[in-house]
Coordinates of C-alpha atoms in Angstrom, one line a residue:
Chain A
X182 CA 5.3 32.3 1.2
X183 CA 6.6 30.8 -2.2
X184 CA 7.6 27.7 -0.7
X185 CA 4.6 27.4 1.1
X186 CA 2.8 27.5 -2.2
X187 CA 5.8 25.6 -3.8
X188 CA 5.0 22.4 -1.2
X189 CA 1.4 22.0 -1.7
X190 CA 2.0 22.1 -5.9
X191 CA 4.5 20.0 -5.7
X192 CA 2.4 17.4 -3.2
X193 CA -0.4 17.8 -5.4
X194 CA 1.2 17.7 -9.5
X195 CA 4.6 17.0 -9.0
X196 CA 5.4 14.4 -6.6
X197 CA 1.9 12.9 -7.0
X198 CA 0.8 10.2 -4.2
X199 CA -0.7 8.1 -6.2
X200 CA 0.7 8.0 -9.9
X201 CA 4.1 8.9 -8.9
X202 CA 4.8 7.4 -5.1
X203 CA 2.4 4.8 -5.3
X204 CA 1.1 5.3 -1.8
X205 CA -2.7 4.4 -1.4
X206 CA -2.6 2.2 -4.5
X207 CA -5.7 0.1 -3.2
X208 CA -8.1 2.1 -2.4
X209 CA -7.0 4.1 -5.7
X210 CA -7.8 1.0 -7.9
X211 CA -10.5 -0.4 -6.0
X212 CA -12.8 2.4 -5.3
X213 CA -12.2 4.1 -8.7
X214 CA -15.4 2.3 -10.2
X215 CA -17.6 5.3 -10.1
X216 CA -17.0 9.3 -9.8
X217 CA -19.0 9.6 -6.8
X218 CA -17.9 7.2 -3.7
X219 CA -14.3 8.7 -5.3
X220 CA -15.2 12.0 -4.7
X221 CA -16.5 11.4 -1.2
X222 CA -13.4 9.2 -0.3
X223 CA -10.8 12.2 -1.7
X224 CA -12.9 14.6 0.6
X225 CA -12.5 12.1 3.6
X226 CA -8.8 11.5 2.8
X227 CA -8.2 15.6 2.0
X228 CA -9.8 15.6 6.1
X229 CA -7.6 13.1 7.7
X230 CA -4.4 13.6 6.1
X231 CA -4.5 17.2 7.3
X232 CA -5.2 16.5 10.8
X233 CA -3.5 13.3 10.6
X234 CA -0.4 15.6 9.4
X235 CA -0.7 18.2 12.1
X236 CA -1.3 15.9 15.3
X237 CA 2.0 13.5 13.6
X238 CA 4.1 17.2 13.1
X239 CA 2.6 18.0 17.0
X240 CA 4.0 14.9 18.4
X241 CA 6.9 14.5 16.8
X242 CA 8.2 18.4 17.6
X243 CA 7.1 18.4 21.2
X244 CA 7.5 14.8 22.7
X245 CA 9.1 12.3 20.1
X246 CA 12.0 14.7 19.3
X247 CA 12.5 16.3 22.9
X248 CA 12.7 12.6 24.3
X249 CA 15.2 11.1 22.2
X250 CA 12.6 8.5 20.9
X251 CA 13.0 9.4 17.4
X252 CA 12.7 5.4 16.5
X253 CA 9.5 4.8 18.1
X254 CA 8.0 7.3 15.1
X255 CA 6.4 4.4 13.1
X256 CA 4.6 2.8 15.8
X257 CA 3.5 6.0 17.0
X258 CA 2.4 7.7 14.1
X259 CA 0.3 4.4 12.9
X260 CA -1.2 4.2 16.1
X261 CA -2.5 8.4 16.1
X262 CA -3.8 7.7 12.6
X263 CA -5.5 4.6 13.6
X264 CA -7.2 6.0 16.4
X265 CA -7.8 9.6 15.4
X266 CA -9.3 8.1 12.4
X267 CA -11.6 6.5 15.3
X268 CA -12.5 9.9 16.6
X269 CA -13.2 11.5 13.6
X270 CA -15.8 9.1 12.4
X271 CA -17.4 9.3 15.3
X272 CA -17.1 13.4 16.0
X273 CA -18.8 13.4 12.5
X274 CA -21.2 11.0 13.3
X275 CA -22.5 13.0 15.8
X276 CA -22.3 16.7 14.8
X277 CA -23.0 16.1 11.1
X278 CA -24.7 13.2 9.9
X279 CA -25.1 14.6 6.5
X280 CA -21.3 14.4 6.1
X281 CA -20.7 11.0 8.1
X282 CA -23.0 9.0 6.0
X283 CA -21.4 10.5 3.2
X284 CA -18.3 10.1 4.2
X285 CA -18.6 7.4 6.8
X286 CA -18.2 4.0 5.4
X287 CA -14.5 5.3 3.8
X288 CA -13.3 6.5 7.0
X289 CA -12.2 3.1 8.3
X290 CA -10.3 2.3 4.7
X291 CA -8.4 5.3 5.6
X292 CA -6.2 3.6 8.3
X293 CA -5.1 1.6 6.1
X294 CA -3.8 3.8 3.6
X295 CA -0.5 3.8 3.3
X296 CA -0.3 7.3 1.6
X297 CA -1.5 8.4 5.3
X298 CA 1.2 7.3 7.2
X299 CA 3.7 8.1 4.7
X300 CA 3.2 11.5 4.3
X301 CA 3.6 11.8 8.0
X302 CA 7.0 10.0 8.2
X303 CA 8.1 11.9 4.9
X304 CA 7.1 15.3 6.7
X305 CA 9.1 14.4 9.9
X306 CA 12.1 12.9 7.2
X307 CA 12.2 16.5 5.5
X308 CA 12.0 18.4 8.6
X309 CA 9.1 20.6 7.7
X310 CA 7.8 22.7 10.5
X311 CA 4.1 22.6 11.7
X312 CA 2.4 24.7 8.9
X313 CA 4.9 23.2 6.0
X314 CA 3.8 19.7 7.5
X315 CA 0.1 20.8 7.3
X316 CA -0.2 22.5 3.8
X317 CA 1.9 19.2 2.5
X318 CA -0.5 16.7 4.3
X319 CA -3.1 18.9 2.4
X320 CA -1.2 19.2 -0.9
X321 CA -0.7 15.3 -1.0
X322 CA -4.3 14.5 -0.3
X323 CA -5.6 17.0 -3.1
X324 CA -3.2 15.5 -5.3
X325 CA -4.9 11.9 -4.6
X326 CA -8.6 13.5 -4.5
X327 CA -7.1 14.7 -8.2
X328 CA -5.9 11.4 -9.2
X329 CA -9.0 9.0 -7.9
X330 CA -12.0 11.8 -9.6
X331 CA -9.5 11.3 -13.0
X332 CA -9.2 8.1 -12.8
X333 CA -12.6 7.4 -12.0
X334 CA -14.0 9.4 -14.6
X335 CA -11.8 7.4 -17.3
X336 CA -13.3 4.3 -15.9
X337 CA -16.7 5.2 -16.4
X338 CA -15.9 5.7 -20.1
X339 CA -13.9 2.3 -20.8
X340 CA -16.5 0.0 -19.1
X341 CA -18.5 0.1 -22.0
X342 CA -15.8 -0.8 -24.4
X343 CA -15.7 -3.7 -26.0
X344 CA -12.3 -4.7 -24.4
X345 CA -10.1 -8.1 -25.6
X346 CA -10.8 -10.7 -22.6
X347 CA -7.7 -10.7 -20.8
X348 CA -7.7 -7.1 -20.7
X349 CA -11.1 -6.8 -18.3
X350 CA -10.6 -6.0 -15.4
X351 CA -7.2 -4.8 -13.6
X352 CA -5.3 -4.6 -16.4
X353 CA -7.2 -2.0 -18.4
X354 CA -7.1 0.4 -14.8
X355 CA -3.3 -0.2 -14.4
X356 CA -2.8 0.9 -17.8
X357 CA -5.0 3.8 -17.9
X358 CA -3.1 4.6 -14.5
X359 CA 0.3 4.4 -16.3
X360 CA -1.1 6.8 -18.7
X361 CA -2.4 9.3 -16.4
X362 CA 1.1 8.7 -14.7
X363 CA 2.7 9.4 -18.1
X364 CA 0.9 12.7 -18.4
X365 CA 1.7 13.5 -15.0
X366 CA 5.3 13.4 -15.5
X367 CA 4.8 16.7 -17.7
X368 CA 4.5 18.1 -13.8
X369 CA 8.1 17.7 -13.1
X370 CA 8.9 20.6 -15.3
X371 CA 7.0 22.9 -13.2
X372 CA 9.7 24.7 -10.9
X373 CA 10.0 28.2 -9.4
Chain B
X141 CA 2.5 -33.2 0.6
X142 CA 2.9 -32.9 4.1
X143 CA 1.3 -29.6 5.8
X144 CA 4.0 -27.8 5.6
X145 CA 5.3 -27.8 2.7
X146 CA 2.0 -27.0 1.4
X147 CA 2.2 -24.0 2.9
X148 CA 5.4 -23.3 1.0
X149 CA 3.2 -24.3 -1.9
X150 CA 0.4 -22.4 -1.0
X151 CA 1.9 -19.2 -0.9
X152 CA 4.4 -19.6 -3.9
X153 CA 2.8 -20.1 -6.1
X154 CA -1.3 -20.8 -5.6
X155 CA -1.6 -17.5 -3.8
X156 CA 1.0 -16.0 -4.1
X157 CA 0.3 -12.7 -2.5
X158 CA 1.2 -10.0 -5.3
X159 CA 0.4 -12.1 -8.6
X160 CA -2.6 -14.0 -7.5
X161 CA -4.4 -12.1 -4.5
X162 CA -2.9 -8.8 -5.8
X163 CA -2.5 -7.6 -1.8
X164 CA 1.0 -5.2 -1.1
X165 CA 0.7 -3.5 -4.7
X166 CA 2.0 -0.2 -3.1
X167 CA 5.5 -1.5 -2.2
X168 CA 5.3 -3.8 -5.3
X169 CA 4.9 -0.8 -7.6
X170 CA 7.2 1.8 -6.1
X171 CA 10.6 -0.5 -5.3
X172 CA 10.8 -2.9 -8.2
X173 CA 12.9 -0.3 -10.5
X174 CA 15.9 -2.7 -10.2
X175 CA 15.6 -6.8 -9.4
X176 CA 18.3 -6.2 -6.6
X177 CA 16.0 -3.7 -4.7
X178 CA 13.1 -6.3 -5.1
X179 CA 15.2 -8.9 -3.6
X180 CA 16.0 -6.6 -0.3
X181 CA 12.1 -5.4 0.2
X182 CA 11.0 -8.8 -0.6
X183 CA 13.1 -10.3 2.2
X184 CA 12.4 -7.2 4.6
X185 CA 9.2 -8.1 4.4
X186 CA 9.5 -12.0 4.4
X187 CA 11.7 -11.4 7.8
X188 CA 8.7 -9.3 9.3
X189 CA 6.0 -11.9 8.2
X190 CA 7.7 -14.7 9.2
X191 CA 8.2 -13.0 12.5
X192 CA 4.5 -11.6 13.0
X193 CA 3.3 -14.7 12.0
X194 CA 4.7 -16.3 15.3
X195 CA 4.1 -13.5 17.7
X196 CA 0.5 -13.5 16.6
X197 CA 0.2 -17.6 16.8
X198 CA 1.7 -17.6 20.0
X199 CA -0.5 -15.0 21.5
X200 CA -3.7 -15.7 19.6
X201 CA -5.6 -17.4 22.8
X202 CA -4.3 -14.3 24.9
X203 CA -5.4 -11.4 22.7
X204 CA -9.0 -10.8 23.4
X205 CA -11.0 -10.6 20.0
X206 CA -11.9 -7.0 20.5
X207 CA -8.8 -5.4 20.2
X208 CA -6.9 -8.1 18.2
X209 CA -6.4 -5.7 15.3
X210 CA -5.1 -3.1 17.4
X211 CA -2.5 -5.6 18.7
X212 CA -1.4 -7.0 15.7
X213 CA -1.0 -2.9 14.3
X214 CA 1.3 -2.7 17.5
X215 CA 3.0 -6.5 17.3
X216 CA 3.7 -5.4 13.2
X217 CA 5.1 -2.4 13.8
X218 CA 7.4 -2.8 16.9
X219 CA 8.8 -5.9 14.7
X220 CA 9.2 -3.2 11.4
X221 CA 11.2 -1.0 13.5
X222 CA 13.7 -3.3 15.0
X223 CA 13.8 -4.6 10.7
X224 CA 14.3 -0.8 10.1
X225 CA 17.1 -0.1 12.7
X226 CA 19.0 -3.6 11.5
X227 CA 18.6 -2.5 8.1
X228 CA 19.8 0.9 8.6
X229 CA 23.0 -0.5 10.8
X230 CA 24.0 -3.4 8.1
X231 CA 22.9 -2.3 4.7
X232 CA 22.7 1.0 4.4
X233 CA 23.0 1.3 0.5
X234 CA 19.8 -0.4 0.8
X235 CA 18.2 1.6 3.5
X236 CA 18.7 4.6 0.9
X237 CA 17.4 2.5 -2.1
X238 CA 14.3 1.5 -0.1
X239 CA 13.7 4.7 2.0
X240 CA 10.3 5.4 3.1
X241 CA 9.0 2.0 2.1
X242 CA 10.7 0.1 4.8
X243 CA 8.6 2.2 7.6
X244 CA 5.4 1.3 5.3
X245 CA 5.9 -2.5 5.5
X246 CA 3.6 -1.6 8.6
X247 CA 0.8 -1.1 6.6
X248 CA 1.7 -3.4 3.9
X249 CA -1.8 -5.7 3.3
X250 CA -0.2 -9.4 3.0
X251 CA 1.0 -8.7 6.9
X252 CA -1.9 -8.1 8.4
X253 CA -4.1 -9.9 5.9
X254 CA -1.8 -13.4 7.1
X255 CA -2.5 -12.2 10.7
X256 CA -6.0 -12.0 10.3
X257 CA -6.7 -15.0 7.9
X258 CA -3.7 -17.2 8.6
X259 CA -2.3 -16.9 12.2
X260 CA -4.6 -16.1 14.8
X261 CA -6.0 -19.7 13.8
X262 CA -3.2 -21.9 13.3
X263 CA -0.1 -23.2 15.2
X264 CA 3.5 -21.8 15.5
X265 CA 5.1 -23.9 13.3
X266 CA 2.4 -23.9 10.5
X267 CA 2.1 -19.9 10.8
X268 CA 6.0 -19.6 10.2
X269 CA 5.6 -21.8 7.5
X270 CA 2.9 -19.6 6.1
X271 CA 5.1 -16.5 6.8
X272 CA 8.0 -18.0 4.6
X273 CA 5.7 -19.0 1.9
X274 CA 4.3 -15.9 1.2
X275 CA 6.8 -13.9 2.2
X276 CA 9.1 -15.9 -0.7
X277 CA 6.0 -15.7 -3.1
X278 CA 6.3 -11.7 -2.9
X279 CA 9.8 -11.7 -2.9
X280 CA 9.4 -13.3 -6.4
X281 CA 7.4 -11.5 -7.8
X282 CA 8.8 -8.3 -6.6
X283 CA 12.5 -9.7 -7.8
X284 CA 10.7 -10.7 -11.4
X285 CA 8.7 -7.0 -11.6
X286 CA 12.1 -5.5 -10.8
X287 CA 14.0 -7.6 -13.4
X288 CA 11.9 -7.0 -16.1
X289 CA 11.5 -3.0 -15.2
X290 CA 15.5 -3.0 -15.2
X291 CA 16.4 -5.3 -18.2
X292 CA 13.9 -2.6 -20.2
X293 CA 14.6 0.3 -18.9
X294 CA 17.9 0.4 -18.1
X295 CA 19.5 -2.6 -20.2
X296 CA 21.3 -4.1 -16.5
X297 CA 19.5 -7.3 -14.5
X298 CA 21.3 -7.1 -11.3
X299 CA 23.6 -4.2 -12.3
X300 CA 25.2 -5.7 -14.9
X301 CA 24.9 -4.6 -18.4
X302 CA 22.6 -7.5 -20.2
X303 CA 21.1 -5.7 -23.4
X304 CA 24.1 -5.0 -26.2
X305 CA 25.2 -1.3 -25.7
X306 CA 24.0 -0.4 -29.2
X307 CA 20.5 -1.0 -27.9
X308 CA 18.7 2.2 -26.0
X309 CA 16.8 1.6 -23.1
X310 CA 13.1 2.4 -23.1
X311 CA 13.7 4.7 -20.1
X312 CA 10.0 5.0 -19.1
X313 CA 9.9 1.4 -18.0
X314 CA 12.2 2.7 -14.3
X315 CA 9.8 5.6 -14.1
X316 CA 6.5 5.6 -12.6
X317 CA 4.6 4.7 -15.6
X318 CA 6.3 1.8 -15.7
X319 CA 5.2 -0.1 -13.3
X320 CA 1.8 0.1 -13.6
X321 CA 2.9 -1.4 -17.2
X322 CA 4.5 -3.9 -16.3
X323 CA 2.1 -5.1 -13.6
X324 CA -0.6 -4.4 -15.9
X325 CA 1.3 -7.0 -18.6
X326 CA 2.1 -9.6 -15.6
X327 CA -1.9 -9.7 -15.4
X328 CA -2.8 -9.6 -18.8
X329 CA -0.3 -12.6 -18.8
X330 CA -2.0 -14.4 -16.0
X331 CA -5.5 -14.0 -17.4
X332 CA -4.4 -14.8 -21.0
X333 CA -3.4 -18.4 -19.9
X334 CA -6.1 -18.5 -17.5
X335 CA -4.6 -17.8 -14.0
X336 CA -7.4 -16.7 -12.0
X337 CA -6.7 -13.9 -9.9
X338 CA -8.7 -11.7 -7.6
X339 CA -7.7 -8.8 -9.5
X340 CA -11.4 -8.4 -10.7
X341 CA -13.1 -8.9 -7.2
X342 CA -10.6 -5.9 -6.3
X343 CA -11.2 -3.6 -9.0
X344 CA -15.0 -4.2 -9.0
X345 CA -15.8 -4.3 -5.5
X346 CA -16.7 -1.5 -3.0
X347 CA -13.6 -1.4 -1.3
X348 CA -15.2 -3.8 1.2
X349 CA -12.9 -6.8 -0.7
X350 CA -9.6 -6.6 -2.2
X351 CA -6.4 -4.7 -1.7
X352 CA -5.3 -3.0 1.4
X353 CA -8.7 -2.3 2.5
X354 CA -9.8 -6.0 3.0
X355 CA -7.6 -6.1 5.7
X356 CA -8.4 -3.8 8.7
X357 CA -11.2 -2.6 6.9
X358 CA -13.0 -6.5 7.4
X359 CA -14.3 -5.3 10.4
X360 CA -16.5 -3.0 9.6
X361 CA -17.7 -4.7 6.4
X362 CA -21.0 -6.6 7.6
X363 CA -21.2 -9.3 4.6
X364 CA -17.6 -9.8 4.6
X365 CA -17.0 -10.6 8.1
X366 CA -20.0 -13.3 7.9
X367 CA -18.1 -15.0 5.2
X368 CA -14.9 -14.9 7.3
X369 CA -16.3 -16.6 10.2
X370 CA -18.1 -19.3 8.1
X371 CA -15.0 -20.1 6.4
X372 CA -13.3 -20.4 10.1
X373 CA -16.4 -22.6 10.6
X374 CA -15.4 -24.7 7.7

């Protein structure tokens, strides 16, 4: 039970995603503008990194690692997340509406995300089991949900500062991101 | 300038893919703690482009337009894997440097972004061209990042001692923080002597723009695709 607990913290504070793997980097600076879309996009990514995690742990126990075809893992896995992100959108499209339109548009952005995709290859690398690969998919994506709502929330306060010129823009983010990264760090300490 | 070595041009230096259309910051950030492991992602990468670039040329009047992203997802990471296995077989000190990031070239932006903006539209030769360019052009930049991280952080540029021993590294510069520094500065360079970048479309767009998500995401982005097709048009 403890390291059960033990691997969603550490997805979540300690080994951080975002600020401390730098997986899903893009979407983390460029839909940061505003607390809301960021919210809605860490729900949508807290959805398909779970499933994601649990169909990659699936295939990789019960027909990658049976057949010998432990290689193929990268083209497999991308190609799962590519299209379950597919399904998804549209199982939510037509059961509940209310969450696809919410939702919706940052489903396809989701492919893309690296953090995804590596999260299911690091699962398979550490040999977690089907729940360990689960609560980790779902400890990660918290931890990215975390980072994006921060980071967001920060934003909203500097863009009405009166910033030097060359400073606008990606700079100030990156730098507020280094920051949150800094404080972040303090994680590292945590251990059971 | 003949066409090709304006593509060589092109994607040195007038977009180069990390410092001016700010696409591949994941790998950018997370493997430029030393120059030399800039050098071997940069190349990895460079090697895979290059490659993807032609497959896709080749086959772009056989791929129906339908499922051309799906195919170029497949064409990438097939080539990734064979880069992974070589890479694994011959270098394996940097296998363990690089780890998890070689698998993620697959989903690295300038790949697909080339693919979809570069070589389903232009011949073999030109698209290798391209592939080089801006495969070099992030290899650069990675290389620079990584020097700059190491000289500061750890006082070595290519693992050999540079600062004078009496000098303490500012260890934050190899940890996560950073590198969001040190990008950050690279920027506030570029903007200071009046580099445009895209860094402000990708910070202050939707998500339908910049970054990772201007690649596959395209697609689905009503406006955007417009655009795309009228600058095919031009």
């Amino acid at each position: 039970m403890k390291e059960l607990i033990l691997i969603i913290i550490s997805g979540a504070l300690i080994n951080n995603v975002v600020l401390n793997q730098f997986l899903g980097i893009c979407s983390f600076l460029g839909v940061s503008r505003e607390m809301k879309p960021s919210a809605s996009l860490g729900g949508a990514v807290i959805f398909v990194l779970t499933v994601a995690s649990a169909v990659a742990s699936l295939l990789y126990d019960y027909v990658l690692a049976p057949l010998g075809m432990d290689f193929m893992k990268t083209i497999v896995f991308i190609l799962v997340i590519a299209a379950l992100v597919q399904i998804v959108e549209m199982f939510l499209k037509k059961t509940s509406p209310a969450i696809y339109k919410s939702l919706g548009i940052f489903l396809p952005l989701i492919t893309t995300n690296c953090a995804v995709l590596g999260v299911a290859l690091t699962n398979v690398q550490d040999g977690y089991n089907f729940i360990e690969s689960v609560l980790s998919g779902f400890g990660t994506a918290v931890g990215y949900t975390l980072a994006i709502v921060l980071l967001a929330s920060i934003r909203e306060r500097i863009r009405e500062e009166d910033l030097p010129e060359p400073l606008r823009g990606a700079p100030i983010v990156l730098i507020a991101a280094a920051l949150m990264s800094i404080a972040f760090m303090g994680f590292s300490g945590l251990s059971f | 300038m003949n066409k090709y070595t304006e593509r060589l041009y092109n994607g040195l230096i007038k977009e180069n893919p990390t410092l001016v259309l700010m696409l591949g910051m994941c790998p950018t950030l997370a493997v430029s703690t030393q120059a030399m492991n800039g050098i071997g992602m940069g190349l990895s990468t460079t090697a895979v482009l290059i490659l993807s670039n032609v497959v896709i040329s080749a086959l772009r009047k056989v791929i129906p337009d339908e499922v051309r992203l799906p195919s170029y997802i497949v064409i990438v990471a097939s080539l990734v894997t064979v880069t992974e296995l070589l890479i694994e077989a011959y270098l394996p000190s940097l296998y363990k440097a690089l780890g998890i990031y070689i698998p993620l070239i697959v989903v690295n932006c300038i790949i697909l972004g080339r693919a979809e903006a570069y070589a389903n539209k232009n011949t073999i030769g030109l698209s290798a061209m391209d592939g080089l360019g801006m495969g070099l052009g992030f290899t650069i930049a990675l290389t620079l990042a990584g020097l700059v991280r190491e000289v500061l952080g750890s006082g070595t540029a290519f693992g050999l001692q540079v600062l004078p021993e009496s000098v303490e590294p500012i260890g934050i510069f190899v940890q996560p923080p950073g590198a969001f520094l040190v990008i950050a500065l690279f920027i506030i360079i570029m903007n200071a002597i009046g580099i445009k970048t895209r860094q402000r479309q990708l910070v202050e767009s939707n998500g339908c723009e910049g970054g990772c998500a201007g690649c596959m995401a395209a697609a689905t982005c009503p406006s955007k695709g417009k655009n795309a097709e009228k600058g095919a048009a031009k």
